[in-house]
Short mmCIF file of C-alpha atoms in Angstrom, two decimals:
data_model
loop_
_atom_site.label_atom_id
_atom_site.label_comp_id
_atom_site.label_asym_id
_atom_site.label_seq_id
_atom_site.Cartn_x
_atom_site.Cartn_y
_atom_site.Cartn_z
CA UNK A 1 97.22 55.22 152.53
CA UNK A 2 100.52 56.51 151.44
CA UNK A 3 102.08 60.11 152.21
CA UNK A 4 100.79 62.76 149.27
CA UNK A 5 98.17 60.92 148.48
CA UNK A 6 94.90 63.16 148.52
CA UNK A 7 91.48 61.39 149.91
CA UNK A 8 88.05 63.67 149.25
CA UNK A 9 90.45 66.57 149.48
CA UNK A 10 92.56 65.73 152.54
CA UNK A 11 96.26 65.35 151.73
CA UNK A 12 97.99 63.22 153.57
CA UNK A 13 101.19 64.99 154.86
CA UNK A 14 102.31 62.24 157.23
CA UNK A 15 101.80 59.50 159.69
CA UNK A 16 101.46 60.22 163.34
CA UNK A 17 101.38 56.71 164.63
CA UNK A 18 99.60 53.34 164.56
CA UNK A 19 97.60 51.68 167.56
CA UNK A 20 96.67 48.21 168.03
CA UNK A 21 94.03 47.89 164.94
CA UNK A 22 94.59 51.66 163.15
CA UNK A 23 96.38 54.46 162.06
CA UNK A 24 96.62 58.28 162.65
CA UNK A 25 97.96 60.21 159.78
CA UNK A 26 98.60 64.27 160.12
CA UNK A 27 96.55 66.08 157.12
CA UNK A 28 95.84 69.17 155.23
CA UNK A 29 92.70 70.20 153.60
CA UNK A 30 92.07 74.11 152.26
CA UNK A 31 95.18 75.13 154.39
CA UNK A 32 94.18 73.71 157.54
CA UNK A 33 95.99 70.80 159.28
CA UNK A 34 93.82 67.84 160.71
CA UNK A 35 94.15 64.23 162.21
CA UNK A 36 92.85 61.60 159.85
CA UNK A 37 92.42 58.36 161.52
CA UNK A 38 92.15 54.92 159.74
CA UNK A 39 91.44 51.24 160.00
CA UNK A 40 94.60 49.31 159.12
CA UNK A 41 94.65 48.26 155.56
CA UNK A 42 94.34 44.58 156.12
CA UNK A 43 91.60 44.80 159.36
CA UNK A 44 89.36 42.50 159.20
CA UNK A 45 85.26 42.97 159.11
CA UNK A 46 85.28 43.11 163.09
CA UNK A 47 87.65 45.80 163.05
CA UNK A 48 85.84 47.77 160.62
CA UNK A 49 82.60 47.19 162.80
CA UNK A 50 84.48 48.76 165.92
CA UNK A 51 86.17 51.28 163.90
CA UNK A 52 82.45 52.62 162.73
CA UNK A 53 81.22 52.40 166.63
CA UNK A 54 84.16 54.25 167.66
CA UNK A 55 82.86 57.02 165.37
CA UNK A 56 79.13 56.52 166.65
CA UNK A 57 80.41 56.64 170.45
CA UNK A 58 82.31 60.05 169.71
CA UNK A 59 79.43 61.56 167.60
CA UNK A 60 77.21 60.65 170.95
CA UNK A 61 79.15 63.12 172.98
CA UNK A 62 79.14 66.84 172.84
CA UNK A 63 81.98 68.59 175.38
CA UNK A 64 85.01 69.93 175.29
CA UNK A 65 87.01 67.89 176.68
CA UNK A 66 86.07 64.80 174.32
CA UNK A 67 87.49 64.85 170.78
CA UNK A 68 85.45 66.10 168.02
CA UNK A 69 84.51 64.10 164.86
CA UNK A 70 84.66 66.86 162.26
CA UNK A 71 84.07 64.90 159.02
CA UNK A 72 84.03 61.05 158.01
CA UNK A 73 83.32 58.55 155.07
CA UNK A 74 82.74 55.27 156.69
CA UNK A 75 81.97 53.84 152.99
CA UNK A 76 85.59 54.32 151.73
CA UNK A 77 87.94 51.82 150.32
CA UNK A 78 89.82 52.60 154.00
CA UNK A 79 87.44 54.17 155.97
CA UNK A 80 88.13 56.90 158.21
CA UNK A 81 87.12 60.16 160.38
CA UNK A 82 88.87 63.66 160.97
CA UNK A 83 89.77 65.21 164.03
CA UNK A 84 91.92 68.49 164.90
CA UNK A 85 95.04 68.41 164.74
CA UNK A 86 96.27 68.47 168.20
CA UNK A 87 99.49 69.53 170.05
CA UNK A 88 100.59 66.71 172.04
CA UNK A 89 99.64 63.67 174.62
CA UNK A 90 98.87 64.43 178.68
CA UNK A 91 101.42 61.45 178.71
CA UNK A 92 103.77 63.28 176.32
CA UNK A 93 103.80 66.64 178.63
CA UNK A 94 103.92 65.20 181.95
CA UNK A 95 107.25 65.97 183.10
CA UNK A 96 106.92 69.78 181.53
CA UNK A 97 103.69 70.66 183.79
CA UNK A 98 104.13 72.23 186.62
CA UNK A 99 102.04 70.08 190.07
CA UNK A 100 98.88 73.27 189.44
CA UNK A 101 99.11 72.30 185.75
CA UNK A 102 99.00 68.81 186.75
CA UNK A 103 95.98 68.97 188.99
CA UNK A 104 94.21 71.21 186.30
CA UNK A 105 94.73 68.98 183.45
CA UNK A 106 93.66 65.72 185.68
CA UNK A 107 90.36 67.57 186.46
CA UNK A 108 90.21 68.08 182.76
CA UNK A 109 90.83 64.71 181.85
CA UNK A 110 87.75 63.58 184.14
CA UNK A 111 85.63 65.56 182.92
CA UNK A 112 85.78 64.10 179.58
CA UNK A 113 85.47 60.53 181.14
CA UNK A 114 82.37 61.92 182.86
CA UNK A 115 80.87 63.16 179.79
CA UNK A 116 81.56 60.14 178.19
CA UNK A 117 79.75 58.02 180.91
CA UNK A 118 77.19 60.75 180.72
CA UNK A 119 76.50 59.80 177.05
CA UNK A 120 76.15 55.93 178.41
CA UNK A 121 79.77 54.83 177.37
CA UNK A 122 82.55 52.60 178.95
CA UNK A 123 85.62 53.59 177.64
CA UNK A 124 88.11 50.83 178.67
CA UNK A 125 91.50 52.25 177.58
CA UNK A 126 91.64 55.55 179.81
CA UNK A 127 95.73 56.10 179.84
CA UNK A 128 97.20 59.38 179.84
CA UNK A 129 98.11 58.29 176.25
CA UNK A 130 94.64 58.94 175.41
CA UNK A 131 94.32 62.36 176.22
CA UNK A 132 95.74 65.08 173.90
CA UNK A 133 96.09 68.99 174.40
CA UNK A 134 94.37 71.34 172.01
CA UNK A 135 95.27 75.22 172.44
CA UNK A 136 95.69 74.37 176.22
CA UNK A 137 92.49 72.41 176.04
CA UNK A 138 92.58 68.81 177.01
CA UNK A 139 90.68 66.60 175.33
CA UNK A 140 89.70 62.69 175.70
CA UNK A 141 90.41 60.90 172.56
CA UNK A 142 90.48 56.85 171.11
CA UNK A 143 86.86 55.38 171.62
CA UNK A 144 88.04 52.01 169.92
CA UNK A 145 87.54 49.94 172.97
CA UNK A 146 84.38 51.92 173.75
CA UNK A 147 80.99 50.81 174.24
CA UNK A 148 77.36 51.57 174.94
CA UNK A 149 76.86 50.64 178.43
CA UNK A 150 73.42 49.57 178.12
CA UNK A 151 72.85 49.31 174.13
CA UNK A 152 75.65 47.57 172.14
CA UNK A 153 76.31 43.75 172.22
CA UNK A 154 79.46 42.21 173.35
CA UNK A 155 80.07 40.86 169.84
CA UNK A 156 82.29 43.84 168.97
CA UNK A 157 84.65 42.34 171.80
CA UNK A 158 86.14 39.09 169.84
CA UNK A 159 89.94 40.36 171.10
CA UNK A 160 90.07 39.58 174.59
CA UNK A 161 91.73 41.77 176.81
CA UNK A 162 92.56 44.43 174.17
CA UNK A 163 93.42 47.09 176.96
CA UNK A 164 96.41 48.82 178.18
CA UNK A 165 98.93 46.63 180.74
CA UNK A 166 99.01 48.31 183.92
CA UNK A 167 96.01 50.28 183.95
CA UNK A 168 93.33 47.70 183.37
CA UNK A 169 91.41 46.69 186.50
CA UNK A 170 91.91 43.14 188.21
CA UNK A 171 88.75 42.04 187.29
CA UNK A 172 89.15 42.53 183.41
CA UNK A 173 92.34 39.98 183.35
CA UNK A 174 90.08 37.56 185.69
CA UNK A 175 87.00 37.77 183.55
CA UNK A 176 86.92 38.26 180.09
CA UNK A 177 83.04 38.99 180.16
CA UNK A 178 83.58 41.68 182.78
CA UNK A 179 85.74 43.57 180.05
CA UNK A 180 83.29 43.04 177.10
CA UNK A 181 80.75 44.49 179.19
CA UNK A 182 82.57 47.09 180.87
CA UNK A 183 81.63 48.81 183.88
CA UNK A 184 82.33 52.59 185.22
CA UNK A 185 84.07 51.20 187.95
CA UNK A 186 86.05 49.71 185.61
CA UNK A 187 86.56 52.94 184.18
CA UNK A 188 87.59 54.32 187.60
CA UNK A 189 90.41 52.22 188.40
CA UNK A 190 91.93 53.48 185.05
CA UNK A 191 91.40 57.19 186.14
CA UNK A 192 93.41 56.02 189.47
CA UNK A 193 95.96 54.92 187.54
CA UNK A 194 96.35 57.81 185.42
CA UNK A 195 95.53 60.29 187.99
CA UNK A 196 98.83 58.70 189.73
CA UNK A 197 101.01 58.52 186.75
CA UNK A 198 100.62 62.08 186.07
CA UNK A 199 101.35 63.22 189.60
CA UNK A 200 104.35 60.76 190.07
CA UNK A 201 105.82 62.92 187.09
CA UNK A 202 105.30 59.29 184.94
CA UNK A 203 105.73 56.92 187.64
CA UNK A 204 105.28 53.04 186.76
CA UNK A 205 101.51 52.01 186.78
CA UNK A 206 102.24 48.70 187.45
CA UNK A 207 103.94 49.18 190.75
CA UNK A 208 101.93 52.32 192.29
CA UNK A 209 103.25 53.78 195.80
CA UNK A 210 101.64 56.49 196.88
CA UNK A 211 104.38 57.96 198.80
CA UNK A 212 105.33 58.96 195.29
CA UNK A 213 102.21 61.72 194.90
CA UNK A 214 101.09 64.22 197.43
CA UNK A 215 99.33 63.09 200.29
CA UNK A 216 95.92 64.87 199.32
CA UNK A 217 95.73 63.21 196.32
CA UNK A 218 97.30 59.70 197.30
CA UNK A 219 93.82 58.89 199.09
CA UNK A 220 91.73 59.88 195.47
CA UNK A 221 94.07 57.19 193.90
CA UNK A 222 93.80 54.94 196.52
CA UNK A 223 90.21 54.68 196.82
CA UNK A 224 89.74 54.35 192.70
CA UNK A 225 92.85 51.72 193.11
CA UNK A 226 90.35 49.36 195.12
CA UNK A 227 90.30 45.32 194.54
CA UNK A 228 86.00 45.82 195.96
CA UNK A 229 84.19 47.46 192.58
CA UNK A 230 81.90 48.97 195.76
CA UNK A 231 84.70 50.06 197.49
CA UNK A 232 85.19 52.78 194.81
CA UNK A 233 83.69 55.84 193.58
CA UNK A 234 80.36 55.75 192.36
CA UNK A 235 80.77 58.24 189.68
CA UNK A 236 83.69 60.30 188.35
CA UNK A 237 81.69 63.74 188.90
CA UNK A 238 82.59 62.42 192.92
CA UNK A 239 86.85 62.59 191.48
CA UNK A 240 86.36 65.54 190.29
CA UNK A 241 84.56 67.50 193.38
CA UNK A 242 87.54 66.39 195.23
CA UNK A 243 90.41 67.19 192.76
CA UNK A 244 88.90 70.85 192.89
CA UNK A 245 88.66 70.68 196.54
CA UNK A 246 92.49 69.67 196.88
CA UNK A 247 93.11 72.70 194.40
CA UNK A 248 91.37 75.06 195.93
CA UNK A 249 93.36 74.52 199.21
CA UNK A 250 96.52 74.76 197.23
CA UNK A 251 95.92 77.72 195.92
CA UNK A 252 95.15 79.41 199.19
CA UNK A 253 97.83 78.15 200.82
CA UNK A 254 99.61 79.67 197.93
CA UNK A 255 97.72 83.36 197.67
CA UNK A 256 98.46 83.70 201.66
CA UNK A 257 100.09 80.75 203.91
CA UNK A 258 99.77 80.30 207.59
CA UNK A 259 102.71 79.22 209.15
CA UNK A 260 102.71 75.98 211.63
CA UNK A 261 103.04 78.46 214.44
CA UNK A 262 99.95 80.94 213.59
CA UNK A 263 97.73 77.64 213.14
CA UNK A 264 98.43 76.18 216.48
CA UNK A 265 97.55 79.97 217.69
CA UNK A 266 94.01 79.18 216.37
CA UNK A 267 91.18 78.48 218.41
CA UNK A 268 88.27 76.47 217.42
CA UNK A 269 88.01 74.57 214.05
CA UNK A 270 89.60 76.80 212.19
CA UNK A 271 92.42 75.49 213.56
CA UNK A 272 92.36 71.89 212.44
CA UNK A 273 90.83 72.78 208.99
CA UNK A 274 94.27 75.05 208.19
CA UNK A 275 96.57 72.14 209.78
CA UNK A 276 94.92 69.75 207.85
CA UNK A 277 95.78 71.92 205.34
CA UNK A 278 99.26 72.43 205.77
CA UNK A 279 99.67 68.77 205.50
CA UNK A 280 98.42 68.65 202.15
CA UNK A 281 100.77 71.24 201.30
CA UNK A 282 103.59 70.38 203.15
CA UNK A 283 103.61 66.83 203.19
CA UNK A 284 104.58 66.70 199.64
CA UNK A 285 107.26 64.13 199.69
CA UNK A 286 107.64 61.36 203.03
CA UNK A 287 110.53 64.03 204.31
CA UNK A 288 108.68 67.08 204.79
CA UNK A 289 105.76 64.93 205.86
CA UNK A 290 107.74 63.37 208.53
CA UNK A 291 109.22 66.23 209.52
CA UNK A 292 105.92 68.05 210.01
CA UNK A 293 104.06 65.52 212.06
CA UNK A 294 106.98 65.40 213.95
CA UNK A 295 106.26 68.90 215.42
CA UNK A 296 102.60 68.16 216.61
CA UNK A 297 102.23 67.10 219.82
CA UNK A 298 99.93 64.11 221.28
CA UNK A 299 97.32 66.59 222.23
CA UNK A 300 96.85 68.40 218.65
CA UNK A 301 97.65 64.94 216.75
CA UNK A 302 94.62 62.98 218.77
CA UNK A 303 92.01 66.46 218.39
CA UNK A 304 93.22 66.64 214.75
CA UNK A 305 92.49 62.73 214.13
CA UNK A 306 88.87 63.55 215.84
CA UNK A 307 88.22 66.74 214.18
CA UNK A 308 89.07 65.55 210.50
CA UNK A 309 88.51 61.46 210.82
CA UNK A 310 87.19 61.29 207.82
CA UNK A 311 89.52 62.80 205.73
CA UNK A 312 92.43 61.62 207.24
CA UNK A 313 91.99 58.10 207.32
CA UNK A 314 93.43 57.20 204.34
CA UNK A 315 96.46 59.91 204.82
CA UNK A 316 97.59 57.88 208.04
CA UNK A 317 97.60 54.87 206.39
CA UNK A 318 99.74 56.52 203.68
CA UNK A 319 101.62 57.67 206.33
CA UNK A 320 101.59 54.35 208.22
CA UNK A 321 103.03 52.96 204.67
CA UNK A 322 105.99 55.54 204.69
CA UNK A 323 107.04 54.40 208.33
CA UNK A 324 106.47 50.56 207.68
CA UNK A 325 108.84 51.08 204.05
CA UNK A 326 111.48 53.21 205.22
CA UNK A 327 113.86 54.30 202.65
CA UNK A 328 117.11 56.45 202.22
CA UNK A 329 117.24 59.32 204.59
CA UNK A 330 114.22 58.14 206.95
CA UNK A 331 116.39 54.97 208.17
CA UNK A 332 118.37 57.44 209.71
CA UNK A 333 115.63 59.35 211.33
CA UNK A 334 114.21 56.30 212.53
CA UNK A 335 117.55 54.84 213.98
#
């Protein structure tokens, strides 16, 4: 395809990029501005199989935040399908979102992977890459490595490990037939990853610390970061519940916070639900974390510990991390 050249009425204004096996080209058809994506012009028969599943697996989905398949002529020279045109990456914005905007646009990006496993579909490339903004919207996009869970062959998969570096899970590198079949766990332990590189502000997937991201959300990453498939969530509808949890908290802490003072005041559980709080809010960075617990004495610590076990398990450990790792400012604390 060359720039100007006009396919069943789309001009082709200009390219956008390639990926490993096609091409993305910005068009314009009756004044309106699309994405046109393409097979490359020498792929193979294989790629032109995945290319047309990549359109059945989008056409199988219906939500909002999963890019839509607006036209396509599979029986073209090149073949191809239309998308809109949109804005910009999650991967691209990253470091312009403010941590709200973050969280919101995380819960977003789930929700796509959740209708998509909804529909019966392993993705295998989630990346922040893969998720672009439309008028504020954030949509899941790039079903190549996609597959019916329970109703395509393995065939399709003749590449090998064809994902990302750095977000695929362990067991894909390990065992090639794990990634042709593809699992929602699998799935899961991408979401970790990208769940931590957009709250590190773009931190390095392939060496994750959590004492890079806020302490309520280091656990979520942890837990879909876990070697043990069982070990992690189940479904991504169980991410999302507690995404929305960890915003709802920051938002109230926002509209009206308590101080460490008026907590301790508190009687009853009350009291260790708004601490428990506070360290989600305040504990935003190993200083103010350190800090914080720093003021609690035995008593509260060992109630707070009973009162909110469960959630607080994998914040200690976090915190445990911090103290085991010390760096910069907390050597001197610790002296």
């Amino acid at each position: 395809m060359k720039i100007g050249e006009t396919i069943n009425g789309y001009n082709i204004v200009s390219h956008i990029n390639d990926g490993g096996f096609d091409s993305v080209y910005k068009v314009e058809k009756d004044g309106v501005q699309f994405a046109m994506k393409t097979v490359l012009p020498d792929a193979d028969q294989d790629l032109v199989l995945r290319f047309r599943r990549e359109v059945r697996l989008l056409m199988s989905v219906k939500d909002e935040h999963v890019i839509e398949v607006l036209d396509y002529d599979l029986d073209n020279d090149t073949p191809y399908y239309i998308m809109p045109f949109c804005s910009d990456s999650l991967s691209h914005e990253i470091k312009s979102l403010s941590d709200e905007k973050k969280v919101e646009a995380i819960i977003d990006f789930c929700k796509g992977i959740f209708a998509i496993h909804q529909a019966g579909i392993c993705h295998r490339d989630i990346k922040p890459d893969n998720a672009l903004f439309l008028d504020g919207i954030l949509k899941i996009t790039d079903l190549g490595g996609g597959r019916f869970a329970n109703r395509d062959t393995t065939t399709l998969t003749q590449f090998g490990y064809i994902g990302t570096e750095g977000y695929m899970p362990p067991e894909y590198k390990t065992d090639p037939e794990a990634f042709k079949k593809g699992t929602r766990q699998g799935d899961i332990y991408m979401i970790g990853k990208s769940i931590y590189n957009v709250m590190s502000n773009g931190g390095d997937v392939s060496n994750v610390d959590l004492a890079n991201v806020n302490p309520g959300i280091a656990p979520i990453i942890e837990r879909c970061l876990k070697t043990n498939l069982n070990e992690r969530y189940n479904n991504v509808d169980e991410i999302i519940k507690e995404l929305q949890v960890f915003k709802s908290v920051k938002q109230e802490l926002k509209n009206g916070p308590k101080s460490l003072d008026e907590i301790l005041r508190e009687k009853g559980h009350e009291k260790y639900d708004d601490l428990y709080n506070l360290l989600l809010n305040e504990g935003n960075d190993e200083q103010s974390l350190y800090l914080l617990l720093q003021k609690l004495d035995d008593n509260i610590l060992r109630a707070l510990f009973a009162a909110k076990s469960n959630q607080l398990n994998n914040y200690i450990g976090i915190y445990d991390q911090i103290l085991r790792n010390p760096q910069g400012w907390i050597q001197t604390l610790l002296r």
